[in-house]
Amino acid sequence: MYKRQILGSVALALSAATYVYTAGNAFTLIGVTAWLLSIALWMIVAAERSPDQLVADWVARLTSFKGPALMAPKPRLVPLAAFILVLGVAIFFRSYRLDTIPNEMTSDHVEKLLDANDVAHGIFHVFFTRNAGREAFQFYFLPIVAAIFGTGMSFLTLKIASVIEGVALVPLMIWFGREVVDRETGLFAAGLLAISWWHTLLARLGLRIALTPLVFTLVLIALVRAIRTGSRRSWLWAGVWMGIGVYCYQALRLTPLVAIAAFAVSVTPPLTRALIAQWKGRADAPLAQLVAENIVSRQGLNLLAAGLIALAIFVPMLRVWHDFPADLWNRVINRTTNHEVAIEGSPVGVLADNYVKALGMFNVKGDASWFSAVPGTPVLDLITGSLFFLGVAGWLVRLRARHDPVDAFLLVAGLIMLLPSALSIAFPIENPSTTRASATIPVVFLIAAWPVALIRQRWTAVMGRTVGLALSCLLVGALVGGATAFNYQTYFVRYADSYRHSALNPSEVAVAVRDIIGPDAPLDGVWLQGWPFWHDYRAIGIEAGDITFDNAIVDVPALTSYLSDLPGEFAIRPLVFILHPQDREALRVLREHFPNGEPVYRHSQIEGRDFILFVVR
C-alpha cells in the first residue's frame, strides 16, 4: 500500500513537471521525459495488482522467455489466405495511382506540410495553431515518412502517411470483430472496409483524419473487453488510447463520453436485476443488490482509473488549454456557437436536424464537399448500405435476444461519435461530414459485415458443409464483387473527376515555371500576382521544391508599389510573374514596366484553370 502511495506521489510530481515544462505550447526534453515517466508510473499505480506483483510478473516473463517455439502451431491456411487477400485489396485501393488521385494539394495540405516542416527544423509544438488548430501526432509522423521514402515535404509524403494509417486499420477490424462477434465477422468487416470508397478517400486524402477510425477502434476493443470482463487492464488501455486520441484528431475528444457509456451499459443489467428482485420481494433480492453494488463499485473504480491515465497523457494539452484556450477550442467554438456566424434558428432544432441528416449519410445523402466526398453520395455503396440496413435491424433483434451489454454499447458508441458532425450547428451545411463522422467506421462496417457472416454460417449449417458452403460463398462473392465495382467506380472515377475539376492546379503552374527558370534554380525571381479565390502561393512553392517560397503580391496597387519601391527585388533574370488570365490590369502594369517582357498563355488540362506567365529575360 505504501509503495503505491509513494509511486503515486512521484507520478503526481512528474505530471506537475510535465505541466511546467510544456509551457508556451512546446515539448522540451525535460517535459517529455517527465511526461513519459509519469504515464508509466500512473499505469502502475492504477493497476489492480500491487507494484510488487507487477514487477514479479515482468521478471518471470523475461526469465522464462526462450524465444520462438520450435513446434509453433501452424496457422490455418484458409483464414491466413483470406487475410492476405483482404490486406492486398486494401493496399491496392489505397495506393493505386496515389501520385495522381487526388491530383492537387489544397491550402489545407499546405498548412500540414508547413507544420511538419517546423518539426523537421526543431520546432516541437504540443498543438499546432495554423488553420484554426491541429493535433500534433501527424506532424511528428510526417518527417519520419519523408525520411524513409525520400519524398521530402511534399503532397506525396502526406498521402503516404495517411495510407499507412489507413491500411493499419484492416487487421484491427478483424481483431475488433473477433472481440464483439467472432473472427469471421471481423474478416468480412475488414473486407468491406478494404473496398470502401469512404475509407479509401480518407486514407488517400493526406490528412490526419485517417487516424480517427484507427485510434477509435483501439478504444472500442479495450472497452468491449472492459465491459465483458471488468478487467482493470482493459480499462487502463482504454485510457491510454483515449489520451493518445487527443493528439490525433479533434473528434476523438469525445471518447470519454464513450467510456462513460461503456460503464453505464456494464452496470445497467445487474442494477436492473436487483431492482426487479427488490420490487417483486424475491428472496434473492439482497444477493442481487450485493452483486450490483460490487459491479458498480468495481466498474466505477475502473472508469476512474481509465480517466486518470487519459488525464496523465492529456497534461501537455492541458497546459495548452491554460495558455492558449482560444487556439485549442477555436474550431469547436466556431462550429457550435454564434461566435463566427449567427445560428439560424433554435440551436436544439438545428442539432436535431443535423443528427437526422448525419444518420442519413450512410444510405440517403452524404457530404456535400467536393474535397472529402463525391458531393451528396451516401458513404456506403448500394450493397454495403443494404447490408448495413439489414445489420442494424438484425442487431436490434440480437440485442433483445442476447441481452449482451456489448451489443447495446456498440450502437451507443456509434451514435455518440456522430456528434462531431452533427454539432456543426453554426455551419449546418458542413453536416453530414465524411471526416468528422469517420470514428463511426468500425461500428458501421462491423454491423454491415455481420449479415454476411450469418449467411455463410447458417447456409452451411442448414444445407450441409459442401452445398451450403458453395452456395453461400457464391452469394458472398457476388455481393463483395458488386460492392467492389461500385466503390471502385465511386472513388477512382467519380471522386477523381470531381476533385480534378474542383481543385486548383498549383502543380501545373510549378511545372510551367520550372520549364522557364530551370529545374534547380531558386524561386527568387518568381512572383504570384493575387486574384480572388485563386492560388495559394505556398502550394506553388512546395510543388516547385521550395517550401519557404513567399513571393506573393496581393493586388495591382501592391504590384505598382513593389515595382517602384523595391526595384532590386525584380533585377533577377529570368523574372516570372504568375497572373490570372482575367487580370488585364496587372498585365498592363507589367507591360509598361517591362516593355521587353512576354506574356505566355498556358492552357490547363482542366477547363477554367488557365494562367499567364509574364516572363522577363
Coordinates of C-alpha atoms in Angstrom, one line a residue:
M1 CA 0.0 0.0 0.0
Y2 CA 2.8 2.4 1.0
K3 CA 4.7 1.6 -2.2
R4 CA 1.6 2.5 -4.3
Q5 CA 1.3 5.8 -2.4
I6 CA 4.9 6.6 -2.9
L7 CA 4.7 5.9 -6.6
G8 CA 1.6 7.9 -6.9
S9 CA 3.3 10.9 -5.2
V10 CA 6.2 10.6 -7.7
A11 CA 3.8 10.3 -10.6
L12 CA 2.0 13.4 -9.5
A13 CA 5.2 15.3 -9.2
L14 CA 6.2 14.2 -12.7
S15 CA 2.8 15.2 -14.1
A16 CA 3.3 18.6 -12.5
A17 CA 6.8 18.8 -14.0
T18 CA 5.3 17.9 -17.4
Y19 CA 2.8 20.8 -17.0
V20 CA 5.6 23.2 -16.1
Y21 CA 8.0 22.2 -18.9
T22 CA 5.4 22.2 -21.7
A23 CA 4.7 25.9 -21.1
G24 CA 4.4 28.0 -24.2
N25 CA 3.0 25.2 -26.3
A26 CA 6.4 23.5 -26.7
F27 CA 7.7 20.0 -26.0
T28 CA 11.0 20.0 -24.2
L29 CA 13.4 17.2 -23.3
I30 CA 12.7 17.6 -19.6
G31 CA 8.9 17.9 -20.2
V32 CA 8.7 14.8 -22.5
T33 CA 10.9 12.7 -20.2
A34 CA 8.7 13.6 -17.2
W35 CA 5.6 13.0 -19.2
L36 CA 6.5 9.5 -20.3
L37 CA 7.7 8.5 -16.8
S38 CA 4.5 9.9 -15.3
I39 CA 2.3 7.8 -17.6
A40 CA 4.3 4.7 -16.8
L41 CA 4.0 5.3 -13.1
W42 CA 0.3 6.1 -13.2
M43 CA -0.2 2.8 -15.1
I44 CA 1.5 1.0 -12.2
V45 CA -0.4 3.0 -9.5
A46 CA -3.8 2.4 -11.2
A47 CA -3.2 -1.3 -11.9
E48 CA -5.2 -3.8 -9.9
R49 CA -2.2 -5.8 -8.9
S50 CA 0.3 -4.4 -6.5
P51 CA 3.7 -2.9 -7.8
D52 CA 5.5 -5.9 -6.2
Q53 CA 3.3 -8.3 -8.1
L54 CA 3.7 -6.4 -11.4
V55 CA 7.5 -6.5 -11.0
A56 CA 7.4 -10.2 -10.2
D57 CA 5.3 -10.9 -13.2
W58 CA 7.6 -8.9 -15.5
V59 CA 10.7 -10.6 -14.2
A60 CA 9.1 -14.0 -14.5
R61 CA 8.2 -13.3 -18.1
L62 CA 11.7 -12.1 -19.0
T63 CA 13.4 -15.1 -17.3
S64 CA 11.1 -17.7 -18.8
F65 CA 11.3 -16.3 -22.3
K66 CA 13.0 -18.9 -24.5
G67 CA 12.5 -17.5 -27.9
P68 CA 10.1 -18.7 -30.6
A69 CA 8.8 -22.3 -30.0
L70 CA 10.3 -24.8 -32.4
M71 CA 7.0 -26.5 -32.8
A72 CA 4.8 -23.4 -33.0
P73 CA 1.2 -24.2 -34.2
K74 CA 0.8 -23.8 -37.9
P75 CA -1.5 -21.0 -39.0
R76 CA -4.8 -22.1 -40.5
L77 CA -4.4 -21.7 -44.2
V78 CA -7.9 -20.5 -45.2
P79 CA -8.1 -17.6 -42.7
L80 CA -4.5 -16.7 -43.4
A81 CA -5.1 -16.7 -47.2
A82 CA -8.3 -14.6 -46.7
F83 CA -6.4 -12.1 -44.5
I84 CA -3.6 -11.8 -47.1
L85 CA -6.3 -11.3 -49.8
V86 CA -8.1 -8.6 -47.8
L87 CA -4.9 -6.8 -47.0
G88 CA -3.8 -6.9 -50.6
V89 CA -7.1 -5.4 -51.8
A90 CA -6.8 -2.7 -49.1
I91 CA -3.3 -1.8 -50.2
F92 CA -4.4 -1.7 -53.8
F93 CA -7.3 0.6 -53.2
R94 CA -5.2 2.9 -51.0
S95 CA -2.1 3.0 -53.2
Y96 CA -3.2 2.6 -56.8
R97 CA -2.4 5.8 -58.8
L98 CA -1.6 7.5 -55.5
D99 CA 0.5 10.1 -57.2
T100 CA -2.4 11.4 -59.3
I101 CA -5.5 10.8 -57.1
P102 CA -6.1 13.2 -55.6
N103 CA -4.1 15.2 -58.1
E104 CA -3.6 18.6 -56.4
M105 CA -2.9 19.8 -52.9
T106 CA -5.1 22.5 -51.3
S107 CA -4.3 25.1 -48.7
D108 CA -5.3 22.5 -46.0
H109 CA -2.4 20.3 -47.2
V110 CA -0.1 23.3 -47.3
E111 CA -0.7 24.0 -43.7
K112 CA 0.1 20.4 -42.7
L113 CA 3.4 20.4 -44.6
L114 CA 4.4 23.7 -43.0
D115 CA 3.7 22.3 -39.6
A116 CA 5.6 19.1 -40.4
N117 CA 8.5 21.3 -41.7
D118 CA 8.5 23.1 -38.4
V119 CA 9.0 19.8 -36.6
A120 CA 11.8 18.8 -39.1
H121 CA 13.6 22.0 -38.2
G122 CA 13.3 21.6 -34.4
I123 CA 10.1 23.4 -33.6
F124 CA 8.2 21.0 -31.3
H125 CA 4.7 22.2 -30.6
V126 CA 2.2 20.4 -28.5
F127 CA -0.7 21.8 -30.5
F128 CA -0.3 23.3 -33.9
T129 CA -2.3 26.5 -34.3
R130 CA -2.3 27.1 -38.1
N131 CA -5.6 26.9 -39.8
A132 CA -7.8 27.0 -36.6
G133 CA -5.6 24.5 -34.8
R134 CA -4.5 20.9 -35.4
E135 CA -3.4 18.0 -33.2
A136 CA 0.2 17.1 -33.2
F137 CA 0.8 13.4 -33.9
Q138 CA 0.7 13.6 -37.7
F139 CA 3.3 16.3 -37.8
Y140 CA 5.8 14.3 -35.9
F141 CA 5.0 11.2 -38.1
L142 CA 5.4 13.1 -41.5
P143 CA 9.2 13.8 -41.2
I144 CA 9.7 10.1 -40.5
V145 CA 7.8 9.2 -43.6
A146 CA 9.6 11.8 -45.7
A147 CA 13.0 10.4 -44.5
I148 CA 12.1 6.7 -45.1
F149 CA 10.6 7.2 -48.5
G150 CA 12.8 10.1 -49.6
T151 CA 9.8 12.1 -50.7
G152 CA 10.6 15.3 -48.8
M153 CA 8.0 17.7 -47.6
S154 CA 5.6 17.0 -50.4
F155 CA 2.0 16.2 -51.2
L156 CA 3.0 12.6 -51.8
T157 CA 4.5 12.4 -48.3
L158 CA 1.2 13.5 -46.9
K159 CA -0.6 10.8 -48.8
I160 CA 1.8 8.0 -48.0
A161 CA 1.5 8.8 -44.3
S162 CA -2.3 8.6 -44.3
V163 CA -2.2 5.5 -46.5
I164 CA -0.1 3.7 -43.8
E165 CA -2.6 4.7 -41.2
G166 CA -5.5 3.6 -43.4
V167 CA -4.0 0.2 -44.1
A168 CA -3.2 -0.3 -40.4
L169 CA -7.0 -0.3 -39.7
V170 CA -7.6 -3.6 -41.6
P171 CA -6.1 -6.0 -39.1
L172 CA -7.6 -4.1 -36.3
M173 CA -11.0 -4.6 -37.8
I174 CA -10.5 -8.4 -37.7
W175 CA -9.5 -8.1 -34.0
F176 CA -12.5 -5.8 -33.3
G177 CA -14.9 -8.2 -35.0
R178 CA -13.5 -11.1 -33.0
E179 CA -13.9 -9.3 -29.7
V180 CA -17.6 -8.3 -30.5
V181 CA -18.9 -11.3 -32.5
D182 CA -16.3 -13.7 -34.0
R183 CA -13.2 -13.8 -36.2
E184 CA -15.2 -14.5 -39.4
T185 CA -17.4 -11.4 -38.9
G186 CA -14.2 -9.4 -38.3
L187 CA -12.7 -10.7 -41.5
F188 CA -15.8 -9.7 -43.5
A189 CA -15.8 -6.3 -41.9
A190 CA -12.1 -5.9 -42.9
G191 CA -13.1 -6.9 -46.4
L192 CA -15.9 -4.4 -46.7
L193 CA -13.6 -1.8 -45.3
A194 CA -10.8 -2.7 -47.7
I195 CA -13.0 -1.8 -50.7
S196 CA -14.9 1.1 -49.1
W197 CA -14.6 4.3 -51.1
W198 CA -15.3 6.3 -47.9
H199 CA -12.3 4.9 -46.1
T200 CA -10.2 4.8 -49.2
L201 CA -10.8 8.5 -49.7
L202 CA -9.8 9.3 -46.0
A203 CA -6.7 7.1 -46.3
R204 CA -5.5 8.8 -49.5
L205 CA -6.5 12.4 -48.6
G206 CA -3.2 13.2 -47.0
L207 CA -4.7 14.5 -43.7
R208 CA -4.7 13.3 -40.1
I209 CA -8.3 12.2 -40.4
A210 CA -7.2 8.6 -41.2
L211 CA -6.1 8.4 -37.5
T212 CA -9.6 8.8 -36.2
P213 CA -11.1 5.4 -37.1
L214 CA -7.8 3.7 -36.3
V215 CA -7.5 5.1 -32.8
F216 CA -11.2 4.8 -32.0
T217 CA -11.1 1.1 -33.0
L218 CA -8.4 0.6 -30.4
V219 CA -10.6 2.4 -27.8
L220 CA -13.5 0.2 -28.7
I221 CA -11.6 -3.0 -28.4
A222 CA -10.3 -2.1 -25.0
L223 CA -13.8 -1.0 -23.8
V224 CA -15.5 -4.1 -25.2
R225 CA -13.1 -6.3 -23.1
A226 CA -13.6 -4.0 -20.2
I227 CA -17.4 -4.4 -20.3
R228 CA -17.3 -8.2 -20.6
T229 CA -14.5 -8.9 -18.1
G230 CA -14.4 -6.0 -15.8
S231 CA -10.6 -6.1 -16.3
R232 CA -8.7 -3.2 -14.9
R233 CA -6.0 -3.7 -17.6
S234 CA -8.6 -3.3 -20.4
W235 CA -9.8 -0.1 -18.8
L236 CA -6.3 1.3 -18.4
W237 CA -5.6 0.6 -22.1
A238 CA -8.8 2.3 -23.0
G239 CA -7.5 5.3 -21.1
V240 CA -4.2 5.1 -23.0
W241 CA -5.9 5.2 -26.4
M242 CA -8.3 7.9 -25.3
G243 CA -5.3 10.0 -24.2
I244 CA -3.4 9.4 -27.4
G245 CA -6.6 10.3 -29.4
V246 CA -6.5 13.9 -28.3
Y247 CA -3.2 14.3 -30.2
C248 CA -4.7 12.7 -33.3
Y249 CA -8.0 14.4 -34.3
Q250 CA -10.5 16.7 -32.7
A251 CA -13.4 14.2 -32.9
L252 CA -11.6 11.9 -30.5
R253 CA -12.0 14.4 -27.7
L254 CA -15.5 12.8 -27.3
T255 CA -14.2 9.4 -26.4
P256 CA -14.6 10.0 -22.7
L257 CA -18.3 10.0 -23.3
V258 CA -17.9 6.6 -25.0
A259 CA -16.1 5.3 -21.9
I260 CA -18.9 6.6 -19.6
A261 CA -21.4 4.8 -21.9
A262 CA -19.3 1.6 -21.5
F263 CA -19.6 2.0 -17.7
A264 CA -23.3 2.6 -18.0
V265 CA -24.1 -0.4 -20.1
S266 CA -21.9 -2.7 -17.9
V267 CA -23.7 -1.8 -14.7
T268 CA -27.3 -1.5 -16.0
P269 CA -28.1 -5.2 -16.2
P270 CA -27.1 -6.1 -12.5
L271 CA -28.8 -2.9 -11.3
T272 CA -31.9 -3.8 -13.2
R273 CA -32.0 -7.3 -11.8
A274 CA -31.5 -6.0 -8.3
L275 CA -34.4 -3.5 -8.7
I276 CA -36.7 -6.1 -10.1
A277 CA -35.9 -8.6 -7.4
Q278 CA -36.5 -6.0 -4.7
W279 CA -39.7 -4.8 -6.3
K280 CA -41.1 -8.4 -6.5
G281 CA -39.9 -9.1 -3.0
R282 CA -37.9 -12.2 -4.0
A283 CA -35.7 -14.0 -1.6
D284 CA -32.6 -13.4 -3.6
A285 CA -33.1 -9.6 -3.6
P286 CA -30.3 -8.9 -1.0
L287 CA -27.9 -11.1 -3.0
A288 CA -28.8 -9.4 -6.3
Q289 CA -28.3 -6.0 -4.6
L290 CA -24.9 -7.0 -3.3
V291 CA -23.8 -8.2 -6.7
A292 CA -25.0 -5.0 -8.3
E293 CA -23.2 -2.9 -5.7
N294 CA -20.0 -4.9 -6.3
I295 CA -20.1 -4.5 -10.0
V296 CA -20.9 -0.8 -9.8
S297 CA -18.1 -0.2 -7.4
R298 CA -15.6 -2.2 -9.4
Q299 CA -16.5 -0.7 -12.8
G300 CA -16.7 2.8 -11.2
L301 CA -13.1 2.4 -10.0
N302 CA -12.1 1.1 -13.4
L303 CA -13.6 4.1 -15.1
L304 CA -11.8 6.4 -12.8
A305 CA -8.5 4.6 -13.4
A306 CA -9.0 4.9 -17.2
G307 CA -9.8 8.6 -16.7
L308 CA -6.6 9.0 -14.6
I309 CA -4.4 7.5 -17.4
A310 CA -6.1 9.6 -20.1
L311 CA -5.6 12.7 -18.0
A312 CA -1.9 11.9 -17.4
I313 CA -1.5 11.7 -21.2
F314 CA -3.6 14.9 -21.7
V315 CA -1.3 17.0 -19.4
P316 CA 0.6 18.8 -22.2
M317 CA -2.7 19.6 -23.9
L318 CA -4.0 20.8 -20.5
R319 CA -1.1 23.3 -20.4
V320 CA -2.0 24.5 -23.9
W321 CA -5.6 24.8 -22.8
H322 CA -4.4 27.0 -19.9
D323 CA -2.0 29.1 -22.0
F324 CA -3.9 29.3 -25.3
P325 CA -7.6 28.4 -24.7
A326 CA -8.8 30.2 -27.8
D327 CA -6.4 28.2 -30.0
L328 CA -7.3 24.8 -28.6
W329 CA -11.1 25.3 -28.8
N330 CA -11.3 27.6 -31.7
R331 CA -12.8 25.2 -34.2
V332 CA -15.3 23.8 -31.7
I333 CA -16.5 27.2 -30.6
N334 CA -16.9 28.4 -34.2
R335 CA -18.9 25.3 -35.2
T336 CA -21.2 25.0 -32.2
T337 CA -21.8 28.7 -31.2
N338 CA -22.6 32.0 -32.9
H339 CA -19.0 33.2 -32.3
E340 CA -18.2 33.4 -36.0
V341 CA -21.7 33.4 -37.6
A342 CA -25.2 33.7 -36.2
I343 CA -27.0 30.4 -35.7
E344 CA -30.1 30.3 -37.9
G345 CA -33.0 29.1 -35.7
S346 CA -33.0 27.2 -32.4
P347 CA -29.7 25.5 -31.7
V348 CA -31.6 22.5 -30.4
G349 CA -33.6 22.3 -33.5
V350 CA -30.6 22.7 -35.7
L351 CA -28.8 19.9 -33.8
A352 CA -31.8 17.6 -34.1
D353 CA -32.0 18.2 -37.9
N354 CA -28.2 17.8 -38.2
Y355 CA -28.4 14.5 -36.3
V356 CA -31.1 13.1 -38.7
K357 CA -29.0 14.1 -41.7
A358 CA -25.9 12.6 -40.1
L359 CA -27.8 9.3 -39.7
G360 CA -28.8 9.5 -43.4
M361 CA -25.3 9.9 -44.6
F362 CA -24.9 6.1 -44.8
N363 CA -27.7 5.3 -47.2
V364 CA -29.5 8.5 -48.2
K365 CA -27.4 11.6 -48.7
G366 CA -23.8 12.2 -47.9
D367 CA -21.3 15.0 -47.5
A368 CA -21.7 18.0 -49.9
S369 CA -18.0 18.8 -50.1
W370 CA -16.0 18.0 -53.3
F371 CA -12.9 17.8 -51.2
S372 CA -13.9 15.0 -48.9
A373 CA -16.7 13.3 -50.8
V374 CA -18.5 12.7 -54.1
P375 CA -21.0 15.5 -53.3
G376 CA -24.2 14.2 -51.9
T377 CA -23.3 10.5 -52.4
P378 CA -24.1 8.2 -49.4
V379 CA -20.8 7.0 -47.8
L380 CA -21.9 3.3 -48.3
D381 CA -22.4 1.8 -51.7
L382 CA -25.7 0.2 -52.6
I383 CA -24.7 -3.3 -51.5
T384 CA -22.8 -2.3 -48.3
G385 CA -25.6 0.1 -47.4
S386 CA -28.2 -2.6 -47.8
L387 CA -26.1 -5.0 -45.6
F388 CA -25.8 -2.2 -43.1
F389 CA -29.6 -1.7 -43.0
L390 CA -30.1 -5.4 -42.5
G391 CA -27.4 -5.5 -39.9
V392 CA -29.0 -2.7 -37.9
A393 CA -32.3 -4.5 -37.9
G394 CA -30.7 -7.8 -37.0
W395 CA -28.6 -6.1 -34.3
L396 CA -31.8 -4.8 -32.6
V397 CA -33.1 -8.4 -32.6
R398 CA -29.8 -9.7 -31.3
L399 CA -29.8 -7.0 -28.6
R400 CA -33.2 -8.2 -27.4
A401 CA -32.4 -11.9 -27.6
R402 CA -28.9 -11.9 -26.1
H403 CA -29.1 -9.1 -23.5
D404 CA -25.4 -8.6 -24.1
P405 CA -24.3 -5.1 -22.9
V406 CA -21.7 -5.0 -25.6
D407 CA -24.4 -5.1 -28.3
A408 CA -26.0 -2.0 -26.8
F409 CA -22.7 -0.3 -26.2
L410 CA -21.7 -0.6 -29.9
L411 CA -24.9 1.2 -31.0
V412 CA -24.5 3.9 -28.4
A413 CA -20.8 4.4 -29.2
G414 CA -21.7 4.9 -32.9
L415 CA -24.4 7.4 -32.1
I416 CA -22.0 9.4 -29.8
M417 CA -19.3 9.6 -32.5
L418 CA -21.8 11.1 -35.0
L419 CA -21.8 14.2 -32.7
P420 CA -18.6 15.7 -34.2
S421 CA -20.6 16.0 -37.5
A422 CA -24.0 16.9 -36.0
L423 CA -22.6 19.5 -33.7
S424 CA -21.8 21.8 -36.6
I425 CA -24.7 24.0 -35.5
A426 CA -23.4 27.3 -36.8
F427 CA -22.5 25.7 -40.2
P428 CA -25.1 23.1 -40.9
I429 CA -24.0 22.9 -44.5
E430 CA -20.9 21.1 -43.2
N431 CA -23.1 18.2 -41.9
P432 CA -23.0 15.4 -42.7
S433 CA -19.2 15.2 -42.8
T434 CA -17.3 12.1 -44.0
T435 CA -14.3 13.3 -42.0
R436 CA -15.8 14.3 -38.6
A437 CA -18.0 11.2 -38.6
S438 CA -15.2 8.9 -39.5
A439 CA -15.0 7.4 -36.0
T440 CA -18.2 5.5 -36.8
I441 CA -16.4 3.5 -39.4
P442 CA -15.5 0.5 -37.3
V443 CA -19.1 0.2 -35.9
V444 CA -20.7 0.7 -39.3
F445 CA -18.6 -1.9 -41.1
L446 CA -18.9 -4.4 -38.4
I447 CA -22.7 -4.2 -38.4
A448 CA -22.7 -4.4 -42.2
A449 CA -20.4 -7.4 -42.2
W450 CA -22.5 -9.4 -39.6
P451 CA -25.3 -10.4 -42.1
V452 CA -22.6 -11.7 -44.5
A453 CA -21.1 -13.9 -41.8
L454 CA -24.6 -15.1 -40.8
I455 CA -25.3 -16.1 -44.4
R456 CA -22.2 -18.2 -44.6
Q457 CA -22.7 -19.8 -41.2
R458 CA -26.4 -20.5 -41.5
W459 CA -26.4 -21.8 -45.0
T460 CA -23.6 -24.1 -44.2
A461 CA -25.4 -25.4 -41.1
V462 CA -28.7 -25.9 -42.9
M463 CA -27.7 -27.2 -46.3
G464 CA -24.6 -29.1 -45.3
R465 CA -20.9 -28.2 -45.5
T466 CA -20.4 -28.9 -49.2
V467 CA -23.6 -27.5 -50.7
G468 CA -24.2 -24.7 -48.1
L469 CA -20.6 -23.6 -48.2
A470 CA -20.5 -23.5 -52.0
L471 CA -23.8 -21.6 -52.4
S472 CA -23.0 -19.1 -49.5
C473 CA -19.6 -18.5 -51.0
L474 CA -21.1 -17.8 -54.4
L475 CA -23.6 -15.3 -52.9
V476 CA -21.0 -13.6 -50.7
G477 CA -18.6 -13.5 -53.6
A478 CA -21.3 -11.8 -55.8
L479 CA -22.1 -9.3 -53.0
V480 CA -18.5 -8.4 -52.4
G481 CA -17.7 -8.3 -56.1
G482 CA -20.6 -6.0 -56.8
A483 CA -19.6 -3.8 -53.9
T484 CA -16.0 -3.7 -55.1
A485 CA -17.2 -2.5 -58.5
F486 CA -19.4 0.2 -57.0
N487 CA -16.7 1.5 -54.7
Y488 CA -14.0 1.5 -57.5
Q489 CA -16.3 3.5 -59.7
T490 CA -17.2 5.9 -57.0
Y491 CA -13.6 6.7 -55.9
F492 CA -11.4 6.2 -58.9
V493 CA -13.8 7.6 -61.5
R494 CA -16.4 9.9 -59.9
Y495 CA -14.4 11.3 -57.0
A496 CA -11.2 11.6 -59.0
D497 CA -13.1 13.5 -61.7
S498 CA -14.9 15.7 -59.2
Y499 CA -11.7 16.6 -57.4
R500 CA -9.8 17.2 -60.6
H501 CA -12.4 19.7 -61.8
S502 CA -12.8 21.5 -58.5
A503 CA -9.2 21.9 -57.2
L504 CA -6.8 24.5 -58.4
N505 CA -3.7 23.4 -60.3
P506 CA -0.5 24.5 -58.4
S507 CA 1.5 21.6 -59.8
E508 CA 0.8 22.6 -63.4
V509 CA 1.9 26.2 -62.6
A510 CA 5.0 24.9 -60.8
V511 CA 6.0 22.7 -63.8
A512 CA 5.5 25.7 -66.2
V513 CA 7.6 27.9 -64.0
R514 CA 10.4 25.3 -63.8
D515 CA 10.3 24.9 -67.6
I516 CA 11.3 28.6 -67.8
I517 CA 13.8 29.1 -64.9
G518 CA 15.3 25.6 -64.9
P519 CA 14.9 22.5 -62.6
D520 CA 17.3 23.7 -59.9
A521 CA 17.1 27.5 -60.0
P522 CA 15.9 29.3 -56.9
L523 CA 12.5 30.9 -57.0
D524 CA 13.7 34.3 -56.1
G525 CA 12.6 35.7 -59.4
V526 CA 9.1 34.1 -59.4
W527 CA 6.1 36.1 -58.2
L528 CA 2.4 35.2 -57.8
Q529 CA 0.0 38.1 -58.6
G530 CA -3.0 37.8 -56.3
W531 CA -6.6 37.3 -57.6
P532 CA -9.7 36.5 -55.5
F533 CA -10.1 32.8 -54.7
W534 CA -7.1 31.8 -56.7
H535 CA -3.8 30.1 -56.0
D536 CA -2.1 29.7 -52.6
Y537 CA 1.4 30.8 -53.4
R538 CA 2.8 28.3 -50.8
A539 CA 1.3 25.4 -52.7
I540 CA 3.1 26.6 -55.9
G541 CA 6.3 26.9 -53.9
I542 CA 6.1 23.4 -52.5
E543 CA 5.3 21.9 -55.9
A544 CA 8.3 23.8 -57.3
G545 CA 10.5 22.4 -54.5
D546 CA 10.7 25.4 -52.1
I547 CA 8.5 25.2 -49.0
T548 CA 9.8 28.7 -48.0
F549 CA 8.5 30.4 -51.1
D550 CA 6.6 33.6 -50.2
N551 CA 6.8 35.9 -53.3
A552 CA 3.1 36.9 -53.4
I553 CA 1.6 40.2 -54.4
V554 CA -1.9 40.9 -53.1
D555 CA -3.3 43.2 -55.8
V556 CA -2.5 45.6 -58.6
P557 CA -1.8 48.6 -56.2
A558 CA 0.6 46.4 -54.3
L559 CA 2.3 45.4 -57.6
T560 CA 2.7 49.1 -58.6
S561 CA 4.2 49.9 -55.2
Y562 CA 6.6 46.9 -55.2
L563 CA 7.9 47.8 -58.7
S564 CA 8.6 51.4 -57.8
D565 CA 9.8 51.0 -54.2
L566 CA 11.7 47.7 -54.5
P567 CA 13.4 47.6 -57.9
G568 CA 16.2 45.4 -56.6
E569 CA 13.7 42.6 -56.0
F570 CA 13.0 42.5 -59.7
A571 CA 16.5 42.6 -61.1
I572 CA 16.7 38.8 -61.3
R573 CA 16.5 37.2 -64.7
P574 CA 14.5 35.4 -65.8
L575 CA 11.8 37.1 -63.9
V576 CA 8.4 35.3 -63.9
F577 CA 5.0 36.7 -62.8
I578 CA 2.1 34.3 -62.5
L579 CA -1.1 36.0 -63.5
H580 CA -4.8 35.1 -63.6
P581 CA -5.9 35.1 -67.2
Q582 CA -8.5 37.8 -66.4
D583 CA -6.1 40.1 -64.7
R584 CA -5.7 42.6 -67.5
E585 CA -4.8 45.5 -65.2
A586 CA -1.8 43.6 -63.7
L587 CA -0.7 42.6 -67.3
R588 CA -0.9 46.3 -68.4
V589 CA 1.3 47.4 -65.4
L590 CA 3.9 44.8 -66.1
R591 CA 4.0 45.6 -69.9
E592 CA 4.5 49.2 -69.1
H593 CA 7.3 48.5 -66.6
F594 CA 8.9 45.7 -68.6
P595 CA 8.4 46.6 -72.3
N596 CA 10.5 43.6 -73.3
G597 CA 8.5 41.2 -71.2
E598 CA 6.5 38.5 -72.9
P599 CA 3.1 37.1 -71.7
V600 CA 2.9 33.3 -72.1
Y601 CA -0.6 31.9 -72.0
R602 CA -0.6 28.4 -70.6
H603 CA -3.7 26.3 -71.2
S604 CA -4.5 23.8 -68.5
Q605 CA -5.8 20.3 -69.0
I606 CA -8.7 21.3 -66.9
E607 CA -11.2 23.9 -68.2
G608 CA -11.1 27.2 -66.2
R609 CA -7.6 26.6 -64.9
D610 CA -5.5 28.5 -67.5
F611 CA -2.9 31.0 -66.3
I612 CA -0.4 33.5 -67.7
L613 CA 3.3 33.6 -67.1
F614 CA 4.7 37.1 -67.8
V615 CA 8.4 36.4 -68.5
V616 CA 11.2 39.0 -68.4
R617 CA 14.5 37.7 -69.7

